[in-house]
PDB file of C-alpha atoms and ligand atoms in Angstrom:
ATOM      1  CA  UNK A  23     -74.633 -59.894  10.346  1.00  0.00           C
ATOM      2  CA  UNK A  24     -70.965 -61.409  11.553  1.00  0.00           C
ATOM      3  CA  UNK A  25     -70.344 -60.822  15.140  1.00  0.00           C
ATOM      4  CA  UNK A  26     -68.096 -58.056  15.816  1.00  0.00           C
ATOM      5  CA  UNK A  27     -64.633 -58.588  16.739  1.00  0.00           C
ATOM      6  CA  UNK A  28     -63.581 -57.891  20.018  1.00  0.00           C
ATOM      7  CA  UNK A  29     -60.907 -55.236  20.719  1.00  0.00           C
ATOM      8  CA  UNK A  30     -58.894 -54.656  23.388  1.00  0.00           C
ATOM      9  CA  UNK A  31     -56.693 -51.129  23.890  1.00  0.00           C
ATOM     10  CA  UNK A  32     -53.682 -50.746  25.635  1.00  0.00           C
ATOM     11  CA  UNK A  33     -52.438 -47.802  27.191  1.00  0.00           C
ATOM     12  CA  UNK A  34     -50.356 -45.941  29.751  1.00  0.00           C
ATOM     13  CA  UNK A  35     -51.310 -42.391  29.310  1.00  0.00           C
ATOM     14  CA  UNK A  36     -53.735 -39.566  27.791  1.00  0.00           C
ATOM     15  CA  UNK A  37     -55.523 -41.937  25.482  1.00  0.00           C
ATOM     16  CA  UNK A  38     -56.339 -39.500  22.653  1.00  0.00           C
ATOM     17  CA  UNK A  39     -56.058 -42.471  20.201  1.00  0.00           C
ATOM     18  CA  UNK A  40     -57.834 -44.652  22.536  1.00  0.00           C
ATOM     19  CA  UNK A  41     -60.773 -42.288  22.610  1.00  0.00           C
ATOM     20  CA  UNK A  42     -60.387 -41.975  18.889  1.00  0.00           C
ATOM     21  CA  UNK A  43     -60.894 -45.696  18.552  1.00  0.00           C
ATOM     22  CA  UNK A  44     -63.817 -46.050  21.022  1.00  0.00           C
ATOM     23  CA  UNK A  45     -65.460 -43.213  19.192  1.00  0.00           C
ATOM     24  CA  UNK A  46     -65.119 -44.814  15.824  1.00  0.00           C
ATOM     25  CA  UNK A  47     -66.207 -48.176  17.114  1.00  0.00           C
ATOM     26  CA  UNK A  48     -69.413 -46.748  18.580  1.00  0.00           C
ATOM     27  CA  UNK A  49     -70.705 -46.366  15.277  1.00  0.00           C
ATOM     28  CA  UNK A  50     -73.211 -49.392  14.257  1.00  0.00           C
ATOM     29  CA  UNK A  51     -71.446 -50.322  10.862  1.00  0.00           C
ATOM     30  CA  UNK A  52     -67.873 -50.393  12.627  1.00  0.00           C
ATOM     31  CA  UNK A  53     -66.676 -54.194  12.406  1.00  0.00           C
ATOM     32  CA  UNK A  54     -65.321 -54.317  15.894  1.00  0.00           C
ATOM     33  CA  UNK A  55     -66.297 -53.275  19.596  1.00  0.00           C
ATOM     34  CA  UNK A  56     -63.761 -52.091  22.279  1.00  0.00           C
ATOM     35  CA  UNK A  57     -64.302 -54.547  24.834  1.00  0.00           C
ATOM     36  CA  UNK A  58     -61.366 -53.623  27.148  1.00  0.00           C
ATOM     37  CA  UNK A  59     -59.248 -50.836  27.884  1.00  0.00           C
ATOM     38  CA  UNK A  60     -56.255 -52.054  29.632  1.00  0.00           C
ATOM     39  CA  UNK A  61     -53.242 -49.846  31.316  1.00  0.00           C
ATOM     40  CA  UNK A  62     -50.059 -50.607  33.021  1.00  0.00           C
ATOM     41  CA  UNK A  63     -50.340 -47.451  34.927  1.00  0.00           C
ATOM     42  CA  UNK A  64     -53.037 -46.760  37.531  1.00  0.00           C
ATOM     43  CA  UNK A  65     -52.598 -43.095  36.632  1.00  0.00           C
ATOM     44  CA  UNK A  66     -53.147 -43.279  33.132  1.00  0.00           C
ATOM     45  CA  UNK A  67     -55.670 -40.288  31.840  1.00  0.00           C
ATOM     46  CA  UNK A  68     -57.214 -42.440  29.464  1.00  0.00           C
ATOM     47  CA  UNK A  69     -58.850 -44.728  32.026  1.00  0.00           C
ATOM     48  CA  UNK A  70     -61.366 -42.208  33.281  1.00  0.00           C
ATOM     49  CA  UNK A  71     -62.423 -41.646  29.656  1.00  0.00           C
ATOM     50  CA  UNK A  72     -63.027 -45.179  28.860  1.00  0.00           C
ATOM     51  CA  UNK A  73     -64.979 -45.779  32.093  1.00  0.00           C
ATOM     52  CA  UNK A  74     -67.275 -42.620  31.250  1.00  0.00           C
ATOM     53  CA  UNK A  75     -67.619 -44.644  27.765  1.00  0.00           C
ATOM     54  CA  UNK A  76     -68.648 -47.730  29.711  1.00  0.00           C
ATOM     55  CA  UNK A  77     -66.045 -49.727  28.665  1.00  0.00           C
ATOM     56  CA  UNK A  78     -64.407 -52.618  30.942  1.00  0.00           C
ATOM     57  CA  UNK A  79     -61.123 -51.651  32.122  1.00  0.00           C
ATOM     58  CA  UNK A  80     -58.112 -53.357  33.845  1.00  0.00           C
ATOM     59  CA  UNK A  81     -55.239 -52.088  35.592  1.00  0.00           C
ATOM     60  CA  UNK A  82     -51.998 -54.200  35.521  1.00  0.00           C
ATOM     61  CA  UNK A  83     -49.080 -52.591  37.124  1.00  0.00           C
ATOM     62  CA  UNK A  84     -45.936 -53.816  35.599  1.00  0.00           C
ATOM     63  CA  UNK A  85     -44.553 -52.683  39.085  1.00  0.00           C
ATOM     64  CA  UNK A  86     -46.143 -55.466  40.749  1.00  0.00           C
ATOM     65  CA  UNK A  87     -44.118 -58.252  38.787  1.00  0.00           C
ATOM     66  CA  UNK A  88     -40.670 -58.946  39.178  1.00  0.00           C
ATOM     67  CA  UNK A  89     -40.209 -60.079  35.405  1.00  0.00           C
ATOM     68  CA  UNK A  90     -41.527 -58.920  32.086  1.00  0.00           C
ATOM     69  CA  UNK A  91     -42.935 -62.670  31.725  1.00  0.00           C
ATOM     70  CA  UNK A  92     -45.137 -62.342  34.859  1.00  0.00           C
ATOM     71  CA  UNK A  93     -46.541 -59.147  34.064  1.00  0.00           C
ATOM     72  CA  UNK A  94     -47.195 -60.462  30.460  1.00  0.00           C
ATOM     73  CA  UNK A  95     -49.018 -63.742  31.602  1.00  0.00           C
ATOM     74  CA  UNK A  96     -51.360 -61.263  33.848  1.00  0.00           C
ATOM     75  CA  UNK A  97     -51.986 -59.206  30.764  1.00  0.00           C
ATOM     76  CA  UNK A  98     -52.592 -62.541  28.659  1.00  0.00           C
ATOM     77  CA  UNK A  99     -54.896 -63.724  31.138  1.00  0.00           C
ATOM     78  CA  UNK A 100     -56.999 -60.592  31.234  1.00  0.00           C
ATOM     79  CA  UNK A 101     -57.016 -60.416  27.359  1.00  0.00           C
ATOM     80  CA  UNK A 102     -58.437 -64.076  27.257  1.00  0.00           C
ATOM     81  CA  UNK A 103     -61.011 -63.648  29.839  1.00  0.00           C
ATOM     82  CA  UNK A 104     -62.485 -60.747  27.790  1.00  0.00           C
ATOM     83  CA  UNK A 105     -62.299 -62.887  24.655  1.00  0.00           C
ATOM     84  CA  UNK A 106     -60.163 -60.468  22.996  1.00  0.00           C
ATOM     85  CA  UNK A 107     -59.548 -61.055  19.001  1.00  0.00           C
ATOM     86  CA  UNK A 108     -57.458 -57.954  18.351  1.00  0.00           C
ATOM     87  CA  UNK A 109     -55.268 -55.643  20.524  1.00  0.00           C
ATOM     88  CA  UNK A 110     -54.411 -52.041  19.633  1.00  0.00           C
ATOM     89  CA  UNK A 111     -51.318 -50.779  21.628  1.00  0.00           C
ATOM     90  CA  UNK A 112     -52.165 -46.895  21.982  1.00  0.00           C
ATOM     91  CA  UNK A 113     -49.470 -45.077  23.609  1.00  0.00           C
ATOM     92  CA  UNK A 114     -48.568 -48.340  25.441  1.00  0.00           C
ATOM     93  CA  UNK A 115     -45.090 -47.741  26.950  1.00  0.00           C
ATOM     94  CA  UNK A 116     -43.953 -51.255  27.734  1.00  0.00           C
ATOM     95  CA  UNK A 117     -41.625 -53.658  25.443  1.00  0.00           C
ATOM     96  CA  UNK A 118     -43.314 -56.722  24.855  1.00  0.00           C
ATOM     97  CA  UNK A 119     -41.386 -59.805  24.894  1.00  0.00           C
ATOM     98  CA  UNK A 120     -41.030 -61.913  21.359  1.00  0.00           C
ATOM     99  CA  UNK A 121     -43.307 -64.676  22.998  1.00  0.00           C
ATOM    100  CA  UNK A 122     -46.232 -62.430  23.683  1.00  0.00           C
ATOM    101  CA  UNK A 123     -45.628 -60.629  20.497  1.00  0.00           C
ATOM    102  CA  UNK A 124     -45.776 -64.106  18.720  1.00  0.00           C
ATOM    103  CA  UNK A 125     -48.584 -65.167  20.327  1.00  0.00           C
ATOM    104  CA  UNK A 126     -50.559 -62.155  19.083  1.00  0.00           C
ATOM    105  CA  UNK A 127     -49.024 -62.088  15.613  1.00  0.00           C
ATOM    106  CA  UNK A 128     -51.017 -60.490  12.942  1.00  0.00           C
ATOM    107  CA  UNK A 129     -53.627 -59.609  15.773  1.00  0.00           C
ATOM    108  CA  UNK A 130     -51.694 -56.654  17.340  1.00  0.00           C
ATOM    109  CA  UNK A 131     -51.151 -53.341  15.871  1.00  0.00           C
ATOM    110  CA  UNK A 132     -49.452 -50.116  17.373  1.00  0.00           C
ATOM    111  CA  UNK A 133     -49.267 -46.564  16.290  1.00  0.00           C
ATOM    112  CA  UNK A 134     -46.081 -44.882  16.183  1.00  0.00           C
ATOM    113  CA  UNK A 135     -45.604 -41.011  15.980  1.00  0.00           C
ATOM    114  CA  UNK A 136     -43.205 -40.978  12.888  1.00  0.00           C
ATOM    115  CA  UNK A 137     -43.211 -42.179   9.329  1.00  0.00           C
ATOM    116  CA  UNK A 138     -41.454 -45.523   9.641  1.00  0.00           C
ATOM    117  CA  UNK A 139     -38.911 -46.637   9.275  1.00  0.00           C
ATOM    118  CA  UNK A 140     -37.407 -43.339  10.214  1.00  0.00           C
ATOM    119  CA  UNK A 141     -37.436 -42.387  13.839  1.00  0.00           C
ATOM    120  CA  UNK A 142     -38.274 -45.638  15.565  1.00  0.00           C
ATOM    121  CA  UNK A 143     -38.243 -45.260  19.428  1.00  0.00           C
ATOM    122  CA  UNK A 144     -38.799 -42.067  21.597  1.00  0.00           C
ATOM    123  CA  UNK A 145     -38.591 -38.289  21.016  1.00  0.00           C
ATOM    124  CA  UNK A 146     -39.764 -38.689  17.267  1.00  0.00           C
ATOM    125  CA  UNK A 147     -40.747 -35.066  17.188  1.00  0.00           C
ATOM    126  CA  UNK A 148     -37.490 -33.631  18.348  1.00  0.00           C
ATOM    127  CA  UNK A 149     -35.342 -36.103  16.371  1.00  0.00           C
ATOM    128  CA  UNK A 150     -37.488 -35.157  12.937  1.00  0.00           C
ATOM    129  CA  UNK A 151     -36.826 -31.444  13.782  1.00  0.00           C
ATOM    130  CA  UNK A 152     -33.030 -32.145  14.215  1.00  0.00           C
ATOM    131  CA  UNK A 153     -32.766 -33.982  11.113  1.00  0.00           C
ATOM    132  CA  UNK A 154     -34.414 -30.919   9.200  1.00  0.00           C
ATOM    133  CA  UNK A 155     -37.007 -33.341   7.548  1.00  0.00           C
ATOM    134  CA  UNK A 156     -39.751 -31.649   5.444  1.00  0.00           C
ATOM    135  CA  UNK A 157     -42.386 -33.823   6.275  1.00  0.00           C
ATOM    136  CA  UNK A 158     -43.360 -35.806   9.346  1.00  0.00           C
ATOM    137  CA  UNK A 159     -46.151 -38.184  10.234  1.00  0.00           C
ATOM    138  CA  UNK A 160     -47.388 -41.220  12.111  1.00  0.00           C
ATOM    139  CA  UNK A 161     -47.802 -44.878  11.195  1.00  0.00           C
ATOM    140  CA  UNK A 162     -49.940 -47.693  12.181  1.00  0.00           C
ATOM    141  CA  UNK A 163     -48.207 -51.156  11.773  1.00  0.00           C
ATOM    142  CA  UNK A 164     -48.648 -54.726  12.859  1.00  0.00           C
ATOM    143  CA  UNK A 165     -46.530 -55.432  15.830  1.00  0.00           C
ATOM    144  CA  UNK A 166     -43.222 -57.490  15.598  1.00  0.00           C
ATOM    145  CA  UNK A 167     -40.607 -58.359  17.998  1.00  0.00           C
ATOM    146  CA  UNK A 168     -38.370 -55.738  16.979  1.00  0.00           C
ATOM    147  CA  UNK A 169     -39.449 -52.337  18.382  1.00  0.00           C
ATOM    148  CA  UNK A 170     -41.471 -50.023  16.029  1.00  0.00           C
ATOM    149  CA  UNK A 171     -40.595 -52.243  13.024  1.00  0.00           C
ATOM    150  CA  UNK A 172     -43.569 -54.000  11.826  1.00  0.00           C
ATOM    151  CA  UNK A 173     -45.267 -54.309   8.322  1.00  0.00           C
ATOM    152  CA  UNK A 174     -46.985 -50.707   7.606  1.00  0.00           C
ATOM    153  CA  UNK A 175     -50.794 -50.931   7.378  1.00  0.00           C
ATOM    154  CA  UNK A 176     -51.138 -47.032   6.866  1.00  0.00           C
ATOM    155  CA  UNK A 177     -49.367 -43.761   7.136  1.00  0.00           C
ATOM    156  CA  UNK A 178     -50.513 -40.037   7.185  1.00  0.00           C
ATOM    157  CA  UNK A 179     -47.908 -37.300   6.909  1.00  0.00           C
ATOM    158  CA  UNK A 180     -47.890 -33.587   7.712  1.00  0.00           C
ATOM    159  CA  UNK A 181     -45.726 -30.682   6.618  1.00  0.00           C
ATOM    160  CA  UNK A 182     -42.775 -29.693   9.060  1.00  0.00           C
ATOM    161  CA  UNK A 183     -43.034 -25.787   9.485  1.00  0.00           C
ATOM    162  CA  UNK A 184     -40.041 -23.553  10.052  1.00  0.00           C
ATOM    163  CA  UNK A 185     -41.446 -22.101  13.170  1.00  0.00           C
ATOM    164  CA  UNK A 186     -42.295 -25.544  14.550  1.00  0.00           C
ATOM    165  CA  UNK A 187     -41.180 -26.795  18.081  1.00  0.00           C
ATOM    166  CA  UNK A 188     -41.507 -30.489  19.203  1.00  0.00           C
ATOM    167  CA  UNK A 189     -44.757 -29.389  20.738  1.00  0.00           C
ATOM    168  CA  UNK A 190     -46.403 -27.695  17.584  1.00  0.00           C
ATOM    169  CA  UNK A 191     -45.210 -30.742  15.374  1.00  0.00           C
ATOM    170  CA  UNK A 192     -46.384 -33.361  17.839  1.00  0.00           C
ATOM    171  CA  UNK A 193     -50.148 -31.782  18.088  1.00  0.00           C
ATOM    172  CA  UNK A 194     -50.294 -31.668  14.174  1.00  0.00           C
ATOM    173  CA  UNK A 195     -49.128 -35.221  13.901  1.00  0.00           C
ATOM    174  CA  UNK A 196     -51.515 -36.328  16.855  1.00  0.00           C
ATOM    175  CA  UNK A 197     -54.428 -34.851  14.878  1.00  0.00           C
ATOM    176  CA  UNK A 198     -53.371 -37.162  12.156  1.00  0.00           C
ATOM    177  CA  UNK A 199     -52.831 -40.015  14.642  1.00  0.00           C
ATOM    178  CA  UNK A 200     -56.557 -39.599  15.999  1.00  0.00           C
ATOM    179  CA  UNK A 201     -58.047 -39.883  12.467  1.00  0.00           C
ATOM    180  CA  UNK A 202     -55.513 -42.651  11.027  1.00  0.00           C
ATOM    181  CA  UNK A 203     -55.788 -45.247  13.620  1.00  0.00           C
ATOM    182  CA  UNK A 204     -59.463 -45.610  13.607  1.00  0.00           C
ATOM    183  CA  UNK A 205     -59.166 -46.120   9.840  1.00  0.00           C
ATOM    184  CA  UNK A 206     -56.236 -48.825   9.961  1.00  0.00           C
ATOM    185  CA  UNK A 207     -58.149 -50.618  12.873  1.00  0.00           C
ATOM    186  CA  UNK A 208     -61.026 -50.874  10.522  1.00  0.00           C
ATOM    187  CA  UNK A 209     -58.870 -52.144   7.747  1.00  0.00           C
ATOM    188  CA  UNK A 210     -57.774 -54.819   9.638  1.00  0.00           C
ATOM    189  CA  UNK A 211     -61.079 -55.691  11.288  1.00  0.00           C
ATOM    190  CA  UNK A 212     -62.680 -55.908   7.772  1.00  0.00           C
ATOM    191  CA  UNK A 213     -60.018 -57.721   6.481  1.00  0.00           C
ATOM    192  CA  UNK A 214     -58.668 -54.949   3.895  1.00  0.00           C
ATOM    193  CA  UNK A 215     -55.231 -55.956   4.995  1.00  0.00           C
ATOM    194  CA  UNK A 216     -53.865 -58.739   6.844  1.00  0.00           C
ATOM    195  CA  UNK A 217     -50.434 -60.186   7.998  1.00  0.00           C
ATOM    196  CA  UNK A 218     -48.933 -62.761   5.682  1.00  0.00           C
ATOM    197  CA  UNK A 219     -45.358 -64.032   5.898  1.00  0.00           C
ATOM    198  CA  UNK A 220     -44.344 -61.149   7.584  1.00  0.00           C
ATOM    199  CA  UNK A 221     -45.712 -58.726   5.092  1.00  0.00           C
ATOM    200  CA  UNK A 222     -48.981 -56.524   5.104  1.00  0.00           C
ATOM    201  CA  UNK A 223     -51.191 -57.981   2.412  1.00  0.00           C
ATOM    202  CA  UNK A 224     -53.866 -55.579   1.262  1.00  0.00           C
ATOM    203  CA  UNK A 225     -57.086 -57.284  -0.432  1.00  0.00           C
ATOM    204  CA  UNK A 226     -56.869 -54.746  -3.476  1.00  0.00           C
ATOM    205  CA  UNK A 227     -53.062 -54.901  -3.442  1.00  0.00           C
ATOM    206  CA  UNK A 228     -53.125 -52.965  -7.209  1.00  0.00           C
ATOM    207  CA  UNK A 229     -53.258 -49.849  -4.519  1.00  0.00           C
TER     208      UNK A 229
HETATM  209  C1  GRF B   6     -49.104 -40.933  20.614  1.00  0.00           C
HETATM  210  O1  GRF B   6     -48.110 -39.859  20.066  1.00  0.00           O
HETATM  211  C2  GRF B   6     -48.522 -42.570  19.950  1.00  0.00           C
HETATM  212  O2  GRF B   6     -48.308 -42.309  18.513  1.00  0.00           O
HETATM  213  C3  GRF B   6     -47.517 -42.766  20.709  1.00  0.00           C
HETATM  214  O3  GRF B   6     -47.737 -42.317  22.021  1.00  0.00           O
HETATM  215  C4  GRF B   6     -48.655 -41.161  21.990  1.00  0.00           C
HETATM  216  C5  GRF B   6     -49.864 -41.657  22.751  1.00  0.00           C
HETATM  217  O4  GRF B   6     -50.852 -40.534  22.746  1.00  0.00           O
HETATM  218  N1  GRF B   6     -47.200 -44.170  20.650  1.00  0.00           N
HETATM  219  P1  GRF B   6     -52.176 -41.008  23.392  1.00  0.00           P
HETATM  220  O5  GRF B   6     -52.050 -41.277  24.738  1.00  0.00           O
HETATM  221  O6  GRF B   6     -52.984 -41.904  22.306  1.00  0.00           O
HETATM  222  O7  GRF B   6     -52.899 -39.443  23.560  1.00  0.00           O
END
C-alpha cells in the first residue's frame, strides 16, 4: 500500500470543515492523513477539536510579524518540518502572497462559500440574497494567487428559499461544505483531479 499523503489544514476559526476532513481521514481507506492543523489565531475554536483528535497543532499568529513574508516563512517552516504534501485552507482568513501560492501550486486547495466565480470574497450569503439568486452553494478549488479564483475541483448547490436570512442560508451551505470538502480532498489525493497548465484536469475527463 502506498504511504498516505500528509495533509495540513489551515484554519482561523470554528473549524467545522477541518472537523469534517479529520473525520473523513480517520477512515482506514482514505488516501491521506491529517498531520497538522495550523491556526493564525490562538483563539480559533477548531484548535481544541484538533487536539482532542490527537492531531499536531501549531499557532502562528500573524500579529507577531511585521510583514506577510515573515509570517509565511514561519508557516512554510512548520509545514516543511511536518513533511506536509498537501495544504487545505479551511476558513483561513489570511491573504497569501503569490510566492507562497506558487510554492504550493497544485498542492493547496480551498473551500469557498459560494458557487464560484460568483461572489468571490466575503459576505457571500448576504450578497447572494441581495442578488436574488435561486441557487447558491460552495466550491472547492485549487488556490491561485488571485483571491477565490483557482480552477474548480467540486461544487455543491442548495436552493435559496424566500424566507432565507444570511444565517439560514449559511447553515444550509455549510452542511454541504462539510460533505463536499472531504470528497474533493479525496479526489486530489487519489489523483482523480490534478492541476495542469492552470486547469483542473480530471482523470475521467468525459465527466
Ligand atoms: C466556511 O464557510 C468556508 O467556506 C469559509 O469560511 C467558513 C469556515 O467555516 N472559507 P469553518 O471554520 O470550517 O466552520
